[in-house]
Amino acid sequence: MKFNKNQINRYSRQIILKKIGAAGQKKLLKSKVLVVGAGGLGSPVAIYLAALGIGTIGIVDKDKVEISNISRQIIFNTNDINKKKSSTAISKLKKINPNINLKSFDTKLTTLNINKIVKFYDVIVDGSDNFRTRFLINDYCLKNKKILVSGAISRFDGQVMTFNFSKKKSPCLKCFVPKAPVDLDVDNCEYEGVIGTLAGIVGSIQANEVVKEILNIGLSLCGYILIIDALKLSFRKVKLNKRSDCFCNDK
Ligand SMILES: [Zn+2]
């Protein structure tokens, strides 16, 4: 693959970085990342991944834009209310970067469709708002050795986890959440509230983790959980060990 002049200019500030360079940028352009949920987290994640040159991006979401989304789902504006999230988000990304491959999936991930949708992608970003989807993605990525960058936000608190299932020692989401909540479909943001800026903080960190995992640079977050308190402005990296009684030991 050879860069054209437009690409050299577009990505010049990254190509100049020693840890990325032309080879790294080409690797990003060859990468395929799926963003599950075009919500508070999916918005900044997708915007950054498109802008920095991930070559293929898919977005899965079955919802329509609602007015209560706009305070944190920055890929949408007031004119988008009632439009389909996935295709609307993709049309925004096209304006940011017209030279990458973009695909929208106007559906909810289920056990029936997950393989068909996800198998094509190298890295999965979980920005979903319920445990049913989170566990489904976790189990699929574990089984198929995909890289999973998971984020969660509620009130003023955020979390980021990276699971690189090609590494034997990688824990999984169920090592951290061994007991499923009673209602798998509950959306915490709806009941507990969330500050809009936190979606930007956590989503940006997730996008940054995607780049690090693809390029294998820096210190991987795999094996840790990043816990963010936006009020204290504290970022704590806590070791997340593989639980001996977790189902991920059998995989
Ligand atoms: Zn596990």
mmCIF file with all atom_site columns, C-alpha atoms in Angstrom, residues 92-247:
data_model
loop_
_atom_site.group_PDB
_atom_site.id
_atom_site.type_symbol
_atom_site.label_atom_id
_atom_site.label_alt_id
_atom_site.label_comp_id
_atom_site.label_asym_id
_atom_site.label_entity_id
_atom_site.label_seq_id
_atom_site.pdbx_PDB_ins_code
_atom_site.Cartn_x
_atom_site.Cartn_y
_atom_site.Cartn_z
_atom_site.occupancy
_atom_site.B_iso_or_equiv
_atom_site.pdbx_formal_charge
_atom_site.auth_seq_id
_atom_site.auth_comp_id
_atom_site.auth_asym_id
_atom_site.auth_atom_id
_atom_site.pdbx_PDB_model_num
ATOM 1   C CA . LYS A 1 92  ? -21.085 12.203  9.985  1.00 0.00 ? 92  LYS A CA 1
ATOM 2   C CA . LEU A 1 93  ? -17.948 10.076  9.839  1.00 0.00 ? 93  LEU A CA 1
ATOM 3   C CA . LYS A 1 94  ? -17.942 10.279  6.048  1.00 0.00 ? 94  LYS A CA 1
ATOM 4   C CA . LYS A 1 95  ? -17.630 14.045  6.316  1.00 0.00 ? 95  LYS A CA 1
ATOM 5   C CA . ILE A 1 96  ? -14.748 13.739  8.758  1.00 0.00 ? 96  ILE A CA 1
ATOM 6   C CA . ASN A 1 97  ? -12.884 11.224  6.604  1.00 0.00 ? 97  ASN A CA 1
ATOM 7   C CA . PRO A 1 98  ? -14.289 10.420  3.140  1.00 0.00 ? 98  PRO A CA 1
ATOM 8   C CA . ASN A 1 99  ? -11.497 7.974   2.308  1.00 0.00 ? 99  ASN A CA 1
ATOM 9   C CA . ILE A 1 100 ? -12.220 5.158   4.737  1.00 0.00 ? 100 ILE A CA 1
ATOM 10  C CA . ASN A 1 101 ? -14.700 2.262   4.585  1.00 0.00 ? 101 ASN A CA 1
ATOM 11  C CA . LEU A 1 102 ? -17.766 2.751   6.737  1.00 0.00 ? 102 LEU A CA 1
ATOM 12  C CA . LYS A 1 103 ? -20.633 0.393   7.416  1.00 0.00 ? 103 LYS A CA 1
ATOM 13  C CA . SER A 1 104 ? -23.746 0.772   9.550  1.00 0.00 ? 104 SER A CA 1
ATOM 14  C CA . PHE A 1 105 ? -25.670 -2.091  11.164 1.00 0.00 ? 105 PHE A CA 1
ATOM 15  C CA . ASP A 1 106 ? -29.154 -0.941  12.115 1.00 0.00 ? 106 ASP A CA 1
ATOM 16  C CA . THR A 1 107 ? -29.745 -3.806  14.494 1.00 0.00 ? 107 THR A CA 1
ATOM 17  C CA . LYS A 1 108 ? -29.239 -5.076  18.022 1.00 0.00 ? 108 LYS A CA 1
ATOM 18  C CA . LEU A 1 109 ? -26.466 -7.651  18.474 1.00 0.00 ? 109 LEU A CA 1
ATOM 19  C CA . THR A 1 110 ? -27.899 -11.064 19.322 1.00 0.00 ? 110 THR A CA 1
ATOM 20  C CA . THR A 1 111 ? -26.583 -14.609 19.555 1.00 0.00 ? 111 THR A CA 1
ATOM 21  C CA . LEU A 1 112 ? -28.055 -15.145 16.088 1.00 0.00 ? 112 LEU A CA 1
ATOM 22  C CA . ASN A 1 113 ? -26.384 -12.261 14.236 1.00 0.00 ? 113 ASN A CA 1
ATOM 23  C CA . ILE A 1 114 ? -23.178 -11.634 16.210 1.00 0.00 ? 114 ILE A CA 1
ATOM 24  C CA . ASN A 1 115 ? -20.922 -13.929 14.208 1.00 0.00 ? 115 ASN A CA 1
ATOM 25  C CA . LYS A 1 116 ? -22.059 -12.563 10.865 1.00 0.00 ? 116 LYS A CA 1
ATOM 26  C CA . ILE A 1 117 ? -21.489 -8.961  11.953 1.00 0.00 ? 117 ILE A CA 1
ATOM 27  C CA . VAL A 1 118 ? -18.405 -9.199  14.159 1.00 0.00 ? 118 VAL A CA 1
ATOM 28  C CA . LYS A 1 119 ? -16.199 -11.840 12.504 1.00 0.00 ? 119 LYS A CA 1
ATOM 29  C CA . PHE A 1 120 ? -14.929 -9.407  9.871  1.00 0.00 ? 120 PHE A CA 1
ATOM 30  C CA . TYR A 1 121 ? -13.454 -7.002  12.468 1.00 0.00 ? 121 TYR A CA 1
ATOM 31  C CA . ASP A 1 122 ? -10.099 -7.087  14.315 1.00 0.00 ? 122 ASP A CA 1
ATOM 32  C CA . VAL A 1 123 ? -10.998 -4.951  17.319 1.00 0.00 ? 123 VAL A CA 1
ATOM 33  C CA . ILE A 1 124 ? -14.381 -4.512  18.980 1.00 0.00 ? 124 ILE A CA 1
ATOM 34  C CA . VAL A 1 125 ? -15.210 -1.419  21.021 1.00 0.00 ? 125 VAL A CA 1
ATOM 35  C CA . ASP A 1 126 ? -18.000 -1.947  23.502 1.00 0.00 ? 126 ASP A CA 1
ATOM 36  C CA . GLY A 1 127 ? -19.972 1.218   24.118 1.00 0.00 ? 127 GLY A CA 1
ATOM 37  C CA . SER A 1 128 ? -23.247 -0.554  24.780 1.00 0.00 ? 128 SER A CA 1
ATOM 38  C CA . ASP A 1 129 ? -25.541 0.387   27.638 1.00 0.00 ? 129 ASP A CA 1
ATOM 39  C CA . ASN A 1 130 ? -26.647 -2.996  29.016 1.00 0.00 ? 130 ASN A CA 1
ATOM 40  C CA . PHE A 1 131 ? -25.123 -6.187  30.375 1.00 0.00 ? 131 PHE A CA 1
ATOM 41  C CA . ARG A 1 132 ? -26.891 -8.477  27.949 1.00 0.00 ? 132 ARG A CA 1
ATOM 42  C CA . THR A 1 133 ? -24.917 -6.964  25.065 1.00 0.00 ? 133 THR A CA 1
ATOM 43  C CA . ARG A 1 134 ? -21.718 -6.593  27.114 1.00 0.00 ? 134 ARG A CA 1
ATOM 44  C CA . PHE A 1 135 ? -21.670 -10.272 28.068 1.00 0.00 ? 135 PHE A CA 1
ATOM 45  C CA . LEU A 1 136 ? -22.568 -11.344 24.539 1.00 0.00 ? 136 LEU A CA 1
ATOM 46  C CA . ILE A 1 137 ? -19.632 -9.382  23.095 1.00 0.00 ? 137 ILE A CA 1
ATOM 47  C CA . ASN A 1 138 ? -17.288 -10.578 25.852 1.00 0.00 ? 138 ASN A CA 1
ATOM 48  C CA . ASP A 1 139 ? -18.133 -14.239 25.220 1.00 0.00 ? 139 ASP A CA 1
ATOM 49  C CA . TYR A 1 140 ? -17.818 -13.868 21.441 1.00 0.00 ? 140 TYR A CA 1
ATOM 50  C CA . CYS A 1 141 ? -14.502 -12.005 21.575 1.00 0.00 ? 141 CYS A CA 1
ATOM 51  C CA . LEU A 1 142 ? -13.089 -14.527 24.063 1.00 0.00 ? 142 LEU A CA 1
ATOM 52  C CA . LYS A 1 143 ? -14.098 -17.466 21.908 1.00 0.00 ? 143 LYS A CA 1
ATOM 53  C CA . ASN A 1 144 ? -12.784 -15.906 18.704 1.00 0.00 ? 144 ASN A CA 1
ATOM 54  C CA . LYS A 1 145 ? -9.701  -14.257 20.233 1.00 0.00 ? 145 LYS A CA 1
ATOM 55  C CA . LYS A 1 146 ? -10.665 -10.720 19.225 1.00 0.00 ? 146 LYS A CA 1
ATOM 56  C CA . ILE A 1 147 ? -9.388  -7.626  20.995 1.00 0.00 ? 147 ILE A CA 1
ATOM 57  C CA . LEU A 1 148 ? -12.133 -5.993  23.075 1.00 0.00 ? 148 LEU A CA 1
ATOM 58  C CA . VAL A 1 149 ? -11.966 -2.452  24.420 1.00 0.00 ? 149 VAL A CA 1
ATOM 59  C CA . SER A 1 150 ? -14.771 -1.993  26.871 1.00 0.00 ? 150 SER A CA 1
ATOM 60  C CA . GLY A 1 151 ? -15.975 1.235   28.489 1.00 0.00 ? 151 GLY A CA 1
ATOM 61  C CA . ALA A 1 152 ? -18.688 2.152   30.943 1.00 0.00 ? 152 ALA A CA 1
ATOM 62  C CA . ILE A 1 153 ? -20.003 5.385   32.418 1.00 0.00 ? 153 ILE A CA 1
ATOM 63  C CA . SER A 1 154 ? -22.480 6.246   35.143 1.00 0.00 ? 154 SER A CA 1
ATOM 64  C CA . ARG A 1 155 ? -22.946 9.482   37.112 1.00 0.00 ? 155 ARG A CA 1
ATOM 65  C CA . PHE A 1 156 ? -19.393 10.888  37.440 1.00 0.00 ? 156 PHE A CA 1
ATOM 66  C CA . ASP A 1 157 ? -17.659 7.484   37.308 1.00 0.00 ? 157 ASP A CA 1
ATOM 67  C CA . GLY A 1 158 ? -16.063 5.772   34.351 1.00 0.00 ? 158 GLY A CA 1
ATOM 68  C CA . GLN A 1 159 ? -14.229 2.527   33.600 1.00 0.00 ? 159 GLN A CA 1
ATOM 69  C CA . VAL A 1 160 ? -12.091 1.291   30.752 1.00 0.00 ? 160 VAL A CA 1
ATOM 70  C CA . MET A 1 161 ? -10.955 -2.304  30.227 1.00 0.00 ? 161 MET A CA 1
ATOM 71  C CA . THR A 1 162 ? -8.930  -3.805  27.414 1.00 0.00 ? 162 THR A CA 1
ATOM 72  C CA . PHE A 1 163 ? -9.076  -7.541  26.811 1.00 0.00 ? 163 PHE A CA 1
ATOM 73  C CA . ASN A 1 164 ? -6.576  -8.987  24.389 1.00 0.00 ? 164 ASN A CA 1
ATOM 74  C CA . PHE A 1 165 ? -7.813  -12.546 24.173 1.00 0.00 ? 165 PHE A CA 1
ATOM 75  C CA . SER A 1 166 ? -4.878  -13.663 22.057 1.00 0.00 ? 166 SER A CA 1
ATOM 76  C CA . LYS A 1 167 ? -2.926  -13.429 25.337 1.00 0.00 ? 167 LYS A CA 1
ATOM 77  C CA . LYS A 1 168 ? -3.498  -16.480 27.537 1.00 0.00 ? 168 LYS A CA 1
ATOM 78  C CA . LYS A 1 169 ? -3.408  -14.459 30.735 1.00 0.00 ? 169 LYS A CA 1
ATOM 79  C CA . SER A 1 170 ? -6.075  -11.988 29.652 1.00 0.00 ? 170 SER A CA 1
ATOM 80  C CA . PRO A 1 171 ? -8.994  -11.825 32.080 1.00 0.00 ? 171 PRO A CA 1
ATOM 81  C CA . CYS A 1 172 ? -12.488 -11.289 30.703 1.00 0.00 ? 172 CYS A CA 1
ATOM 82  C CA . LEU A 1 173 ? -15.411 -9.075  31.646 1.00 0.00 ? 173 LEU A CA 1
ATOM 83  C CA . LYS A 1 174 ? -16.941 -11.875 33.712 1.00 0.00 ? 174 LYS A CA 1
ATOM 84  C CA . CYS A 1 175 ? -13.777 -12.049 35.851 1.00 0.00 ? 175 CYS A CA 1
ATOM 85  C CA . PHE A 1 176 ? -14.692 -8.504  36.874 1.00 0.00 ? 176 PHE A CA 1
ATOM 86  C CA . VAL A 1 177 ? -18.481 -8.914  36.972 1.00 0.00 ? 177 VAL A CA 1
ATOM 87  C CA . PRO A 1 178 ? -18.933 -12.543 38.090 1.00 0.00 ? 178 PRO A CA 1
ATOM 88  C CA . LYS A 1 179 ? -22.563 -12.089 39.025 1.00 0.00 ? 179 LYS A CA 1
ATOM 89  C CA . ALA A 1 180 ? -24.877 -10.733 36.346 1.00 0.00 ? 180 ALA A CA 1
ATOM 90  C CA . PRO A 1 181 ? -27.191 -7.938  37.423 1.00 0.00 ? 181 PRO A CA 1
ATOM 91  C CA . VAL A 1 182 ? -30.803 -9.043  37.910 1.00 0.00 ? 182 VAL A CA 1
ATOM 92  C CA . ASP A 1 183 ? -31.995 -6.977  34.969 1.00 0.00 ? 183 ASP A CA 1
ATOM 93  C CA . LEU A 1 184 ? -29.548 -7.509  32.113 1.00 0.00 ? 184 LEU A CA 1
ATOM 94  C CA . ASP A 1 185 ? -31.225 -4.874  29.960 1.00 0.00 ? 185 ASP A CA 1
ATOM 95  C CA . VAL A 1 186 ? -31.174 -1.969  32.387 1.00 0.00 ? 186 VAL A CA 1
ATOM 96  C CA . ASP A 1 187 ? -29.478 1.210   31.166 1.00 0.00 ? 187 ASP A CA 1
ATOM 97  C CA . ASN A 1 188 ? -27.764 2.820   34.167 1.00 0.00 ? 188 ASN A CA 1
ATOM 98  C CA . CYS A 1 189 ? -27.413 6.218   32.477 1.00 0.00 ? 189 CYS A CA 1
ATOM 99  C CA . GLU A 1 190 ? -31.167 6.412   32.211 1.00 0.00 ? 190 GLU A CA 1
ATOM 100 C CA . TYR A 1 191 ? -31.759 5.721   35.907 1.00 0.00 ? 191 TYR A CA 1
ATOM 101 C CA . GLU A 1 192 ? -28.678 7.126   37.592 1.00 0.00 ? 192 GLU A CA 1
ATOM 102 C CA . GLY A 1 193 ? -27.757 9.925   35.200 1.00 0.00 ? 193 GLY A CA 1
ATOM 103 C CA . VAL A 1 194 ? -24.352 10.750  33.719 1.00 0.00 ? 194 VAL A CA 1
ATOM 104 C CA . ILE A 1 195 ? -22.337 13.904  33.057 1.00 0.00 ? 195 ILE A CA 1
ATOM 105 C CA . GLY A 1 196 ? -21.896 14.460  29.311 1.00 0.00 ? 196 GLY A CA 1
ATOM 106 C CA . THR A 1 197 ? -18.165 15.188  29.462 1.00 0.00 ? 197 THR A CA 1
ATOM 107 C CA . LEU A 1 198 ? -17.433 11.783  31.027 1.00 0.00 ? 198 LEU A CA 1
ATOM 108 C CA . ALA A 1 199 ? -18.527 10.109  27.781 1.00 0.00 ? 199 ALA A CA 1
ATOM 109 C CA . GLY A 1 200 ? -15.849 12.165  26.003 1.00 0.00 ? 200 GLY A CA 1
ATOM 110 C CA . ILE A 1 201 ? -13.166 11.281  28.550 1.00 0.00 ? 201 ILE A CA 1
ATOM 111 C CA . VAL A 1 202 ? -13.861 7.533   28.559 1.00 0.00 ? 202 VAL A CA 1
ATOM 112 C CA . GLY A 1 203 ? -14.578 7.298   24.809 1.00 0.00 ? 203 GLY A CA 1
ATOM 113 C CA . SER A 1 204 ? -11.340 9.105   23.952 1.00 0.00 ? 204 SER A CA 1
ATOM 114 C CA . ILE A 1 205 ? -9.388  6.729   26.174 1.00 0.00 ? 205 ILE A CA 1
ATOM 115 C CA . GLN A 1 206 ? -11.071 3.759   24.454 1.00 0.00 ? 206 GLN A CA 1
ATOM 116 C CA . ALA A 1 207 ? -10.101 5.103   21.017 1.00 0.00 ? 207 ALA A CA 1
ATOM 117 C CA . ASN A 1 208 ? -6.546  5.578   22.288 1.00 0.00 ? 208 ASN A CA 1
ATOM 118 C CA . GLU A 1 209 ? -6.497  1.986   23.558 1.00 0.00 ? 209 GLU A CA 1
ATOM 119 C CA . VAL A 1 210 ? -7.640  0.738   20.136 1.00 0.00 ? 210 VAL A CA 1
ATOM 120 C CA . VAL A 1 211 ? -4.673  2.453   18.487 1.00 0.00 ? 211 VAL A CA 1
ATOM 121 C CA . LYS A 1 212 ? -2.252  1.098   21.110 1.00 0.00 ? 212 LYS A CA 1
ATOM 122 C CA . GLU A 1 213 ? -3.494  -2.460  20.678 1.00 0.00 ? 213 GLU A CA 1
ATOM 123 C CA . ILE A 1 214 ? -3.403  -2.328  16.872 1.00 0.00 ? 214 ILE A CA 1
ATOM 124 C CA . LEU A 1 215 ? 0.111   -0.900  16.808 1.00 0.00 ? 215 LEU A CA 1
ATOM 125 C CA . ASN A 1 216 ? 1.258   -2.803  19.891 1.00 0.00 ? 216 ASN A CA 1
ATOM 126 C CA . ILE A 1 217 ? 2.737   0.356   21.410 1.00 0.00 ? 217 ILE A CA 1
ATOM 127 C CA . GLY A 1 218 ? 2.916   1.607   24.981 1.00 0.00 ? 218 GLY A CA 1
ATOM 128 C CA . LEU A 1 219 ? 1.709   -0.284  28.000 1.00 0.00 ? 219 LEU A CA 1
ATOM 129 C CA . SER A 1 220 ? -1.359  -2.411  27.313 1.00 0.00 ? 220 SER A CA 1
ATOM 130 C CA . LEU A 1 221 ? -4.275  -1.925  29.696 1.00 0.00 ? 221 LEU A CA 1
ATOM 131 C CA . CYS A 1 222 ? -4.987  -5.659  29.361 1.00 0.00 ? 222 CYS A CA 1
ATOM 132 C CA . GLY A 1 223 ? -5.002  -7.163  32.865 1.00 0.00 ? 223 GLY A CA 1
ATOM 133 C CA . TYR A 1 224 ? -6.034  -3.886  34.487 1.00 0.00 ? 224 TYR A CA 1
ATOM 134 C CA . ILE A 1 225 ? -9.144  -1.815  34.861 1.00 0.00 ? 225 ILE A CA 1
ATOM 135 C CA . LEU A 1 226 ? -8.908  1.965   34.657 1.00 0.00 ? 226 LEU A CA 1
ATOM 136 C CA . ILE A 1 227 ? -11.248 3.568   37.171 1.00 0.00 ? 227 ILE A CA 1
ATOM 137 C CA . ILE A 1 228 ? -12.025 7.226   36.624 1.00 0.00 ? 228 ILE A CA 1
ATOM 138 C CA . ASP A 1 229 ? -13.594 9.567   39.144 1.00 0.00 ? 229 ASP A CA 1
ATOM 139 C CA . ALA A 1 230 ? -14.427 12.734  37.249 1.00 0.00 ? 230 ALA A CA 1
ATOM 140 C CA . LEU A 1 231 ? -15.214 14.726  40.415 1.00 0.00 ? 231 LEU A CA 1
ATOM 141 C CA . LYS A 1 232 ? -11.940 13.960  42.204 1.00 0.00 ? 232 LYS A CA 1
ATOM 142 C CA . LEU A 1 233 ? -10.265 13.817  38.810 1.00 0.00 ? 233 LEU A CA 1
ATOM 143 C CA . SER A 1 234 ? -8.529  10.604  39.762 1.00 0.00 ? 234 SER A CA 1
ATOM 144 C CA . PHE A 1 235 ? -7.462  7.860   37.340 1.00 0.00 ? 235 PHE A CA 1
ATOM 145 C CA . ARG A 1 236 ? -6.635  4.578   39.045 1.00 0.00 ? 236 ARG A CA 1
ATOM 146 C CA . LYS A 1 237 ? -5.280  1.517   37.282 1.00 0.00 ? 237 LYS A CA 1
ATOM 147 C CA . VAL A 1 238 ? -6.260  -1.538  39.294 1.00 0.00 ? 238 VAL A CA 1
ATOM 148 C CA . LYS A 1 239 ? -4.954  -5.027  38.540 1.00 0.00 ? 239 LYS A CA 1
ATOM 149 C CA . LEU A 1 240 ? -7.669  -7.261  37.130 1.00 0.00 ? 240 LEU A CA 1
ATOM 150 C CA . ASN A 1 241 ? -6.647  -10.871 37.535 1.00 0.00 ? 241 ASN A CA 1
ATOM 151 C CA . LYS A 1 242 ? -8.120  -13.793 35.706 1.00 0.00 ? 242 LYS A CA 1
ATOM 152 C CA . ARG A 1 243 ? -10.526 -15.409 38.177 1.00 0.00 ? 243 ARG A CA 1
ATOM 153 C CA . SER A 1 244 ? -9.776  -19.099 38.659 1.00 0.00 ? 244 SER A CA 1
ATOM 154 C CA . ASP A 1 245 ? -13.471 -20.048 38.686 1.00 0.00 ? 245 ASP A CA 1
ATOM 155 C CA . CYS A 1 246 ? -14.379 -17.918 35.653 1.00 0.00 ? 246 CYS A CA 1
ATOM 156 C CA . PHE A 1 247 ? -15.570 -19.638 32.497 1.00 0.00 ? 247 PHE A CA 1
#
